Structure formats: structure tokens, C-alpha cells
Amino acid sequence: MKARELMEALLGWSEEKIPNTVDTCKAGDPEREVKKVGTCFIATPEVIQNAAAWGADLLITHEPTYYEHHDNLAGRESDPIIQAKKRLIEQSGMTIWRFHDHLHGRLPDGIIEGELNKLGWQGDYDGRFYFTLAQKQTPRQIMAQLQEKWGISHIRMVGAADTPISKISLLIGCPGEQMMMQALTGETELLIGGEVCEWMCGEYARDAAQMGFAKAILICGHAGSERAGMEHVRDLIEKAYPDLACMYFECGEVYE
């Protein structure tokens, strides 16, 4: 199977074909024959080196490789960091393909499904962003679970930390402050996010809690909130294509 053929099949998991997608080949030969597939949240130099050492033919990344949503290098070709990373990728010989839009377009959302699998919560999930716990828990209790199950060291919390809640919005990654505010001003009691606008969302939750409302936010970081989703992609590929060797490569947390 060629890299292009595999990726076309994976993109077909989405409920619809997404126009102007970022899910394209970022490096290497799309016609390369694939026997070993690596998955990762983001292709850091360490991830690239580890995947190449394992012998990956194809590395599937969720986020950009060159620090821009579409990996557009126009005007940045001379940047020494980009040049060094391009050399590293070329030396690895791997094909790199992004899998973002169509993974979130899957039903249930492919990233969130992987995150929820780690947590093992009991309750109702709408397949997109909204989860209702069968039994109420406090945001502080849930934060401890995320630290353990998602392997996050640096979760920040704002709002009613010790008020039992059940209505959760999983707005992981960076969906934007407008979407987050829409959730917070609705029925959501706890928003679990990756990147959050502090002066908008954070202050709304803080004010709400100080006035007795059950509103809280857990800020997990972009990588921390989505990494398990790419472990899930590895599992899905292994199940669908048993003849392919597949391995997940951990990028770790961004901040120390």
C-alpha cells in the first residue's frame, strides 16, 4: 500500500470531505510503499528521529510541521530553524502526512474519542464535544484524573473547583475563544480546553464562580489535551490494516 492510498482511506473516515483541507503530504514521496506507520501529535525533531530509527515509512502528524496552519513556507524559507528541520526530515527519508481536519470530522470525533477512552467515564457523549457524567464530580477531582490518565503535569484551573458538576464541554486543542464562550454561556458547567483566552474565558469563569455559579475551566495545553487521540489513531490503523506495523511516538508536553 502506498502512503497516498492509506491516507485517502483514513481521510474517508470523516463524515464529509473537507474543502481546503490541511490534511496533505508535508514531506517525502506520497507514492512511497508503506509497511511501517508512525503516528504522533506533532513531528518534533525528537519524534522524527525516533520514528526514523524505528524504520517508519510514513509519519502521520496531527498538527503542523512548520509552525503555520497550512505549512506554508512563503517568506520563511531562510529561517534557520525551518531549514534545519527540513534537512532532518529529508535525511530521515520518511513521508510525513497531516491528519487533522478529517480526524475531527469523524463521528465520533477521532481525537476526543481517544481522550475519552483513556478516561473511561460513564455517561452520555454526543459524538462531538459534549459529555454528561452519570455521576457528578468536582472539577478538582476531574483535574486529578486528567493528570493521571492523560499524563499532564501542568493543568491550570479556574472557577468553581469544588462544586460537583456533570455537564462538560471537551473543547480540546484550540477551537477559539468564541466557541468556548458559547459553551460557557450555555449549559456547560466545566470546560476542558487546550488553549484558552484568559481575559475572556478565564475571567468569565472566575466571575461566575465568585457569584455562586457552577462554572469552571481546566486548561490542559494544546498537546496535553489531544495527544491521546493520536494513540487512538494508531489503534484504529492496526485494527483496519493488520498487515501494517504501527507505532505511536510521544512528543511530551511543551512547557516545563
mmCIF file of C-alpha atoms in Angstrom:
data_model
loop_
_atom_site.group_PDB
_atom_site.id
_atom_site.type_symbol
_atom_site.label_atom_id
_atom_site.label_comp_id
_atom_site.label_asym_id
_atom_site.label_seq_id
_atom_site.Cartn_x
_atom_site.Cartn_y
_atom_site.Cartn_z
ATOM 1 C CA MET A 1 0.000 0.000 0.000
ATOM 2 C CA LYS A 2 1.236 3.473 -0.880
ATOM 3 C CA ALA A 3 1.237 6.389 1.550
ATOM 4 C CA ARG A 4 -1.288 8.245 -0.594
ATOM 5 C CA GLU A 5 -3.634 5.247 -0.712
ATOM 6 C CA LEU A 6 -3.558 4.815 3.054
ATOM 7 C CA MET A 7 -4.153 8.492 3.718
ATOM 8 C CA GLU A 8 -7.023 8.660 1.230
ATOM 9 C CA ALA A 9 -8.628 5.798 3.138
ATOM 10 C CA LEU A 10 -8.087 7.484 6.515
ATOM 11 C CA LEU A 11 -9.489 10.775 5.272
ATOM 12 C CA GLY A 12 -12.557 8.805 4.244
ATOM 13 C CA TRP A 13 -13.326 8.286 7.946
ATOM 14 C CA SER A 14 -14.723 11.821 8.047
ATOM 15 C CA GLU A 15 -18.458 12.414 7.781
ATOM 16 C CA GLU A 16 -17.735 14.699 4.832
ATOM 17 C CA LYS A 17 -14.910 15.695 2.532
ATOM 18 C CA ILE A 18 -13.463 18.942 3.858
ATOM 19 C CA PRO A 19 -12.516 21.631 1.301
ATOM 20 C CA ASN A 20 -9.188 23.475 1.511
ATOM 21 C CA THR A 21 -8.004 20.864 3.987
ATOM 22 C CA VAL A 22 -4.644 20.892 5.714
ATOM 23 C CA ASP A 23 -4.621 17.082 5.508
ATOM 24 C CA THR A 24 -1.957 16.846 2.821
ATOM 25 C CA CYS A 25 1.518 15.418 2.300
ATOM 26 C CA LYS A 26 4.034 17.688 4.028
ATOM 27 C CA ALA A 27 7.300 15.944 3.142
ATOM 28 C CA GLY A 28 8.643 12.978 1.220
ATOM 29 C CA ASP A 29 7.093 10.846 -1.511
ATOM 30 C CA PRO A 30 3.300 10.338 -1.385
ATOM 31 C CA GLU A 31 3.745 7.273 -3.622
ATOM 32 C CA ARG A 32 6.129 5.579 -1.198
ATOM 33 C CA GLU A 33 5.266 1.982 -0.349
ATOM 34 C CA VAL A 34 4.306 1.726 3.295
ATOM 35 C CA LYS A 35 4.905 -1.151 5.669
ATOM 36 C CA LYS A 36 5.574 0.743 8.896
ATOM 37 C CA VAL A 37 3.426 3.681 10.012
ATOM 38 C CA GLY A 38 4.123 6.094 12.850
ATOM 39 C CA THR A 39 1.565 8.411 14.434
ATOM 40 C CA CYS A 40 2.246 11.484 16.554
ATOM 41 C CA PHE A 41 0.589 14.620 17.832
ATOM 42 C CA ILE A 42 3.307 16.793 16.312
ATOM 43 C CA ALA A 43 6.508 15.973 14.451
ATOM 44 C CA THR A 44 9.193 17.413 16.723
ATOM 45 C CA PRO A 45 12.848 16.696 15.864
ATOM 46 C CA GLU A 46 12.928 14.006 18.571
ATOM 47 C CA VAL A 47 9.773 12.388 17.193
ATOM 48 C CA ILE A 48 11.218 12.456 13.666
ATOM 49 C CA GLN A 49 14.467 10.878 14.852
ATOM 50 C CA ASN A 50 12.687 8.186 16.871
ATOM 51 C CA ALA A 51 10.287 7.331 14.057
ATOM 52 C CA ALA A 52 13.137 7.139 11.550
ATOM 53 C CA ALA A 53 15.171 4.912 13.886
ATOM 54 C CA TRP A 54 12.169 2.557 14.134
ATOM 55 C CA GLY A 55 12.039 2.458 10.348
ATOM 56 C CA ALA A 56 8.774 4.297 9.709
ATOM 57 C CA ASP A 57 7.906 4.774 6.060
ATOM 58 C CA LEU A 58 5.068 7.167 6.868
ATOM 59 C CA LEU A 59 4.683 9.506 9.846
ATOM 60 C CA ILE A 60 1.140 10.782 10.421
ATOM 61 C CA THR A 61 1.037 14.012 12.423
ATOM 62 C CA HIS A 62 -1.987 15.836 13.791
ATOM 63 C CA GLU A 63 -0.504 19.328 13.904
ATOM 64 C CA PRO A 64 1.661 21.403 11.528
ATOM 65 C CA THR A 65 5.305 20.606 10.966
ATOM 66 C CA TYR A 66 6.442 24.139 10.104
ATOM 67 C CA TYR A 67 4.604 26.368 12.619
ATOM 68 C CA GLU A 68 1.835 27.547 10.253
ATOM 69 C CA HIS A 69 -1.616 26.023 9.833
ATOM 70 C CA HIS A 70 -1.136 25.119 6.170
ATOM 71 C CA ASP A 71 2.663 24.636 6.485
ATOM 72 C CA ASN A 72 3.089 27.484 4.017
ATOM 73 C CA LEU A 73 6.769 28.410 3.899
ATOM 74 C CA ALA A 74 6.378 31.528 1.738
ATOM 75 C CA GLY A 75 8.633 34.254 3.119
ATOM 76 C CA ARG A 76 10.111 31.912 5.718
ATOM 77 C CA GLU A 77 12.359 29.712 3.587
ATOM 78 C CA SER A 78 15.544 31.229 5.032
ATOM 79 C CA ASP A 79 14.584 30.687 8.671
ATOM 80 C CA PRO A 80 17.446 28.596 10.146
ATOM 81 C CA ILE A 81 15.101 26.504 12.321
ATOM 82 C CA ILE A 82 12.913 25.612 9.346
ATOM 83 C CA GLN A 83 15.965 24.849 7.196
ATOM 84 C CA ALA A 84 17.419 22.558 9.870
ATOM 85 C CA LYS A 85 14.117 20.741 10.314
ATOM 86 C CA LYS A 86 13.716 20.269 6.560
ATOM 87 C CA ARG A 87 17.197 18.735 6.396
ATOM 88 C CA LEU A 88 16.380 16.405 9.274
ATOM 89 C CA ILE A 89 13.205 15.225 7.550
ATOM 90 C CA GLU A 90 14.969 14.773 4.207
ATOM 91 C CA GLN A 91 17.704 12.744 5.888
ATOM 92 C CA SER A 92 15.090 10.540 7.541
ATOM 93 C CA GLY A 93 13.647 9.553 4.161
ATOM 94 C CA MET A 94 10.132 9.401 5.643
ATOM 95 C CA THR A 95 6.914 10.657 4.144
ATOM 96 C CA ILE A 96 5.029 12.972 6.505
ATOM 97 C CA TRP A 97 1.285 13.494 6.181
ATOM 98 C CA ARG A 98 -1.028 15.608 8.299
ATOM 99 C CA PHE A 99 -4.300 14.156 9.636
ATOM 100 C CA HIS A 100 -6.291 16.908 11.323
ATOM 101 C CA ASP A 101 -9.483 18.149 9.670
ATOM 102 C CA HIS A 102 -10.868 14.768 8.666
ATOM 103 C CA LEU A 103 -9.972 13.217 12.014
ATOM 104 C CA HIS A 104 -12.020 15.839 13.830
ATOM 105 C CA GLY A 105 -14.664 15.357 11.122
ATOM 106 C CA ARG A 106 -15.127 11.719 12.083
ATOM 107 C CA LEU A 107 -18.177 10.783 14.170
ATOM 108 C CA PRO A 108 -17.341 10.399 16.942
ATOM 109 C CA ASP A 109 -14.509 12.922 16.734
ATOM 110 C CA GLY A 110 -11.379 10.784 16.396
ATOM 111 C CA ILE A 111 -9.275 12.810 18.807
ATOM 112 C CA ILE A 112 -11.892 13.212 21.532
ATOM 113 C CA GLU A 113 -12.814 9.531 21.304
ATOM 114 C CA GLY A 114 -9.203 8.655 22.089
ATOM 115 C CA GLU A 115 -9.121 11.061 25.020
ATOM 116 C CA LEU A 116 -12.355 9.652 26.447
ATOM 117 C CA ASN A 117 -11.116 6.080 26.044
ATOM 118 C CA LYS A 118 -8.244 6.972 28.377
ATOM 119 C CA LEU A 119 -10.638 8.376 30.987
ATOM 120 C CA GLY A 120 -13.192 5.570 30.938
ATOM 121 C CA TRP A 121 -16.001 7.860 32.065
ATOM 122 C CA GLN A 122 -19.569 6.634 32.448
ATOM 123 C CA GLY A 123 -22.208 8.888 30.917
ATOM 124 C CA ASP A 124 -23.564 10.234 27.636
ATOM 125 C CA TYR A 125 -21.367 11.554 24.815
ATOM 126 C CA ASP A 126 -22.875 13.341 21.809
ATOM 127 C CA GLY A 127 -20.025 12.303 19.489
ATOM 128 C CA ARG A 128 -18.658 15.821 19.194
ATOM 129 C CA PHE A 129 -17.881 17.968 22.236
ATOM 130 C CA TYR A 130 -20.473 17.441 24.952
ATOM 131 C CA PHE A 131 -20.299 14.831 27.714
ATOM 132 C CA THR A 132 -22.732 14.363 30.596
ATOM 133 C CA LEU A 133 -21.349 12.394 33.535
ATOM 134 C CA ALA A 134 -23.552 9.676 35.002
ATOM 135 C CA GLN A 135 -22.429 10.769 38.476
ATOM 136 C CA LYS A 136 -21.376 14.286 39.375
ATOM 137 C CA GLN A 137 -17.753 15.043 40.218
ATOM 138 C CA THR A 138 -15.919 18.227 41.121
ATOM 139 C CA PRO A 139 -13.566 19.920 38.644
ATOM 140 C CA ARG A 140 -10.768 19.315 41.145
ATOM 141 C CA GLN A 141 -11.463 15.558 41.066
ATOM 142 C CA ILE A 142 -11.584 15.599 37.275
ATOM 143 C CA MET A 143 -8.306 17.518 37.119
ATOM 144 C CA ALA A 144 -6.612 14.726 39.070
ATOM 145 C CA GLN A 145 -7.977 12.184 36.590
ATOM 146 C CA LEU A 146 -6.674 14.164 33.617
ATOM 147 C CA GLN A 147 -3.251 14.469 35.207
ATOM 148 C CA GLU A 148 -3.104 10.710 35.683
ATOM 149 C CA LYS A 149 -4.850 9.405 32.562
ATOM 150 C CA TRP A 150 -3.671 11.989 30.049
ATOM 151 C CA GLY A 151 -0.219 12.332 31.611
ATOM 152 C CA ILE A 152 -0.357 16.107 32.052
ATOM 153 C CA SER A 153 1.820 17.764 34.687
ATOM 154 C CA HIS A 154 0.672 21.348 34.282
ATOM 155 C CA ILE A 155 -3.115 21.722 34.326
ATOM 156 C CA ARG A 156 -4.470 25.126 35.346
ATOM 157 C CA MET A 157 -7.917 25.511 36.862
ATOM 158 C CA VAL A 158 -10.216 28.496 37.203
ATOM 159 C CA GLY A 159 -13.731 28.776 38.573
ATOM 160 C CA ALA A 160 -15.846 26.678 40.936
ATOM 161 C CA ALA A 161 -13.254 23.984 41.620
ATOM 162 C CA ASP A 162 -15.142 22.118 44.344
ATOM 163 C CA THR A 163 -18.733 22.294 43.099
ATOM 164 C CA PRO A 164 -19.994 18.905 41.806
ATOM 165 C CA ILE A 165 -20.867 19.092 38.105
ATOM 166 C CA SER A 166 -21.934 16.771 35.291
ATOM 167 C CA LYS A 167 -22.146 18.884 32.101
ATOM 168 C CA ILE A 168 -18.772 19.007 30.354
ATOM 169 C CA SER A 169 -17.643 20.577 27.073
ATOM 170 C CA LEU A 170 -14.487 18.994 25.643
ATOM 171 C CA LEU A 171 -13.127 21.898 23.615
ATOM 172 C CA ILE A 172 -9.632 20.489 23.399
ATOM 173 C CA GLY A 173 -6.830 21.849 21.272
ATOM 174 C CA CYS A 174 -7.550 25.422 20.208
ATOM 175 C CA PRO A 175 -11.103 25.805 18.833
ATOM 176 C CA GLY A 176 -11.143 29.564 19.503
ATOM 177 C CA GLU A 177 -12.478 31.818 22.216
ATOM 178 C CA GLN A 178 -15.833 32.409 20.525
ATOM 179 C CA MET A 179 -16.665 28.716 20.547
ATOM 180 C CA MET A 180 -15.502 28.443 24.147
ATOM 181 C CA MET A 181 -17.563 31.421 25.261
ATOM 182 C CA GLN A 182 -20.606 29.976 23.522
ATOM 183 C CA ALA A 183 -20.165 26.803 25.569
ATOM 184 C CA LEU A 184 -19.572 28.641 28.848
ATOM 185 C CA THR A 185 -22.613 30.865 28.423
ATOM 186 C CA GLY A 186 -24.753 27.800 27.751
ATOM 187 C CA GLU A 187 -25.372 24.750 29.924
ATOM 188 C CA THR A 188 -21.687 23.815 30.246
ATOM 189 C CA GLU A 189 -20.522 23.612 33.855
ATOM 190 C CA LEU A 190 -16.942 22.509 33.143
ATOM 191 C CA LEU A 191 -14.969 23.356 30.031
ATOM 192 C CA ILE A 192 -11.917 21.188 29.373
ATOM 193 C CA GLY A 193 -9.713 23.095 26.962
ATOM 194 C CA GLY A 194 -6.273 23.167 25.460
ATOM 195 C CA GLU A 195 -5.517 26.833 24.805
ATOM 196 C CA VAL A 196 -7.817 29.448 26.355
ATOM 197 C CA CYS A 197 -8.163 33.233 26.091
ATOM 198 C CA GLU A 198 -7.582 34.204 29.728
ATOM 199 C CA TRP A 199 -9.113 37.686 29.756
ATOM 200 C CA MET A 200 -12.272 36.395 28.104
ATOM 201 C CA CYS A 201 -12.972 32.783 29.091
ATOM 202 C CA GLY A 202 -10.880 32.649 32.256
ATOM 203 C CA GLU A 203 -12.316 35.826 33.732
ATOM 204 C CA TYR A 204 -15.868 34.767 32.843
ATOM 205 C CA ALA A 205 -15.424 31.517 34.773
ATOM 206 C CA ARG A 206 -13.762 33.284 37.700
ATOM 207 C CA ASP A 207 -16.508 35.901 37.949
ATOM 208 C CA ALA A 208 -19.206 33.249 37.654
ATOM 209 C CA ALA A 209 -17.717 31.189 40.490
ATOM 210 C CA GLN A 210 -17.352 34.219 42.765
ATOM 211 C CA MET A 211 -21.072 34.884 42.285
ATOM 212 C CA GLY A 212 -22.094 31.315 43.072
ATOM 213 C CA PHE A 213 -22.442 29.810 39.597
ATOM 214 C CA ALA A 214 -21.143 26.320 38.741
ATOM 215 C CA LYS A 215 -18.654 27.277 36.041
ATOM 216 C CA ALA A 216 -15.043 26.099 35.764
ATOM 217 C CA ILE A 217 -12.297 25.605 33.204
ATOM 218 C CA LEU A 218 -9.427 23.118 33.130
ATOM 219 C CA ILE A 219 -6.636 24.310 30.837
ATOM 220 C CA CYS A 220 -4.580 21.318 29.705
ATOM 221 C CA GLY A 221 -2.407 22.747 26.940
ATOM 222 C CA HIS A 222 -2.873 22.002 23.257
ATOM 223 C CA ALA A 223 -0.635 18.938 23.186
ATOM 224 C CA GLY A 224 -1.774 17.665 26.566
ATOM 225 C CA SER A 225 -5.413 17.753 25.564
ATOM 226 C CA GLU A 226 -5.026 15.951 22.210
ATOM 227 C CA ARG A 227 -2.043 13.571 22.318
ATOM 228 C CA ALA A 228 -4.080 10.507 23.298
ATOM 229 C CA GLY A 229 -6.135 10.973 20.159
ATOM 230 C CA MET A 230 -3.156 10.054 18.011
ATOM 231 C CA GLU A 231 -2.544 6.961 20.113
ATOM 232 C CA HIS A 232 -6.135 6.103 19.234
ATOM 233 C CA VAL A 233 -5.352 6.580 15.528
ATOM 234 C CA ARG A 234 -2.581 4.017 15.884
ATOM 235 C CA ASP A 235 -5.078 1.560 17.362
ATOM 236 C CA LEU A 236 -7.596 2.227 14.585
ATOM 237 C CA ILE A 237 -4.973 1.690 11.878
ATOM 238 C CA GLU A 238 -3.790 -1.546 13.491
ATOM 239 C CA LYS A 239 -7.363 -2.833 13.530
ATOM 240 C CA ALA A 240 -8.160 -1.790 9.953
ATOM 241 C CA TYR A 241 -4.790 -2.770 8.442
ATOM 242 C CA PRO A 242 -3.327 -5.713 10.387
ATOM 243 C CA ASP A 243 -0.548 -6.183 7.822
ATOM 244 C CA LEU A 244 0.903 -2.770 8.667
ATOM 245 C CA ALA A 245 3.195 -2.241 11.644
ATOM 246 C CA CYS A 246 2.086 0.864 13.517
ATOM 247 C CA MET A 247 3.630 2.760 16.429
ATOM 248 C CA TYR A 248 2.719 5.944 18.321
ATOM 249 C CA PHE A 249 5.562 8.384 19.049
ATOM 250 C CA GLU A 250 5.173 10.601 22.109
ATOM 251 C CA CYS A 251 6.127 14.275 21.828
ATOM 252 C CA GLY A 252 5.771 15.121 25.523
ATOM 253 C CA GLU A 253 4.485 18.388 26.955
ATOM 254 C CA VAL A 254 5.540 21.754 25.579
ATOM 255 C CA TYR A 255 6.040 23.566 28.886
ATOM 256 C CA GLU A 256 8.201 22.556 31.836
#
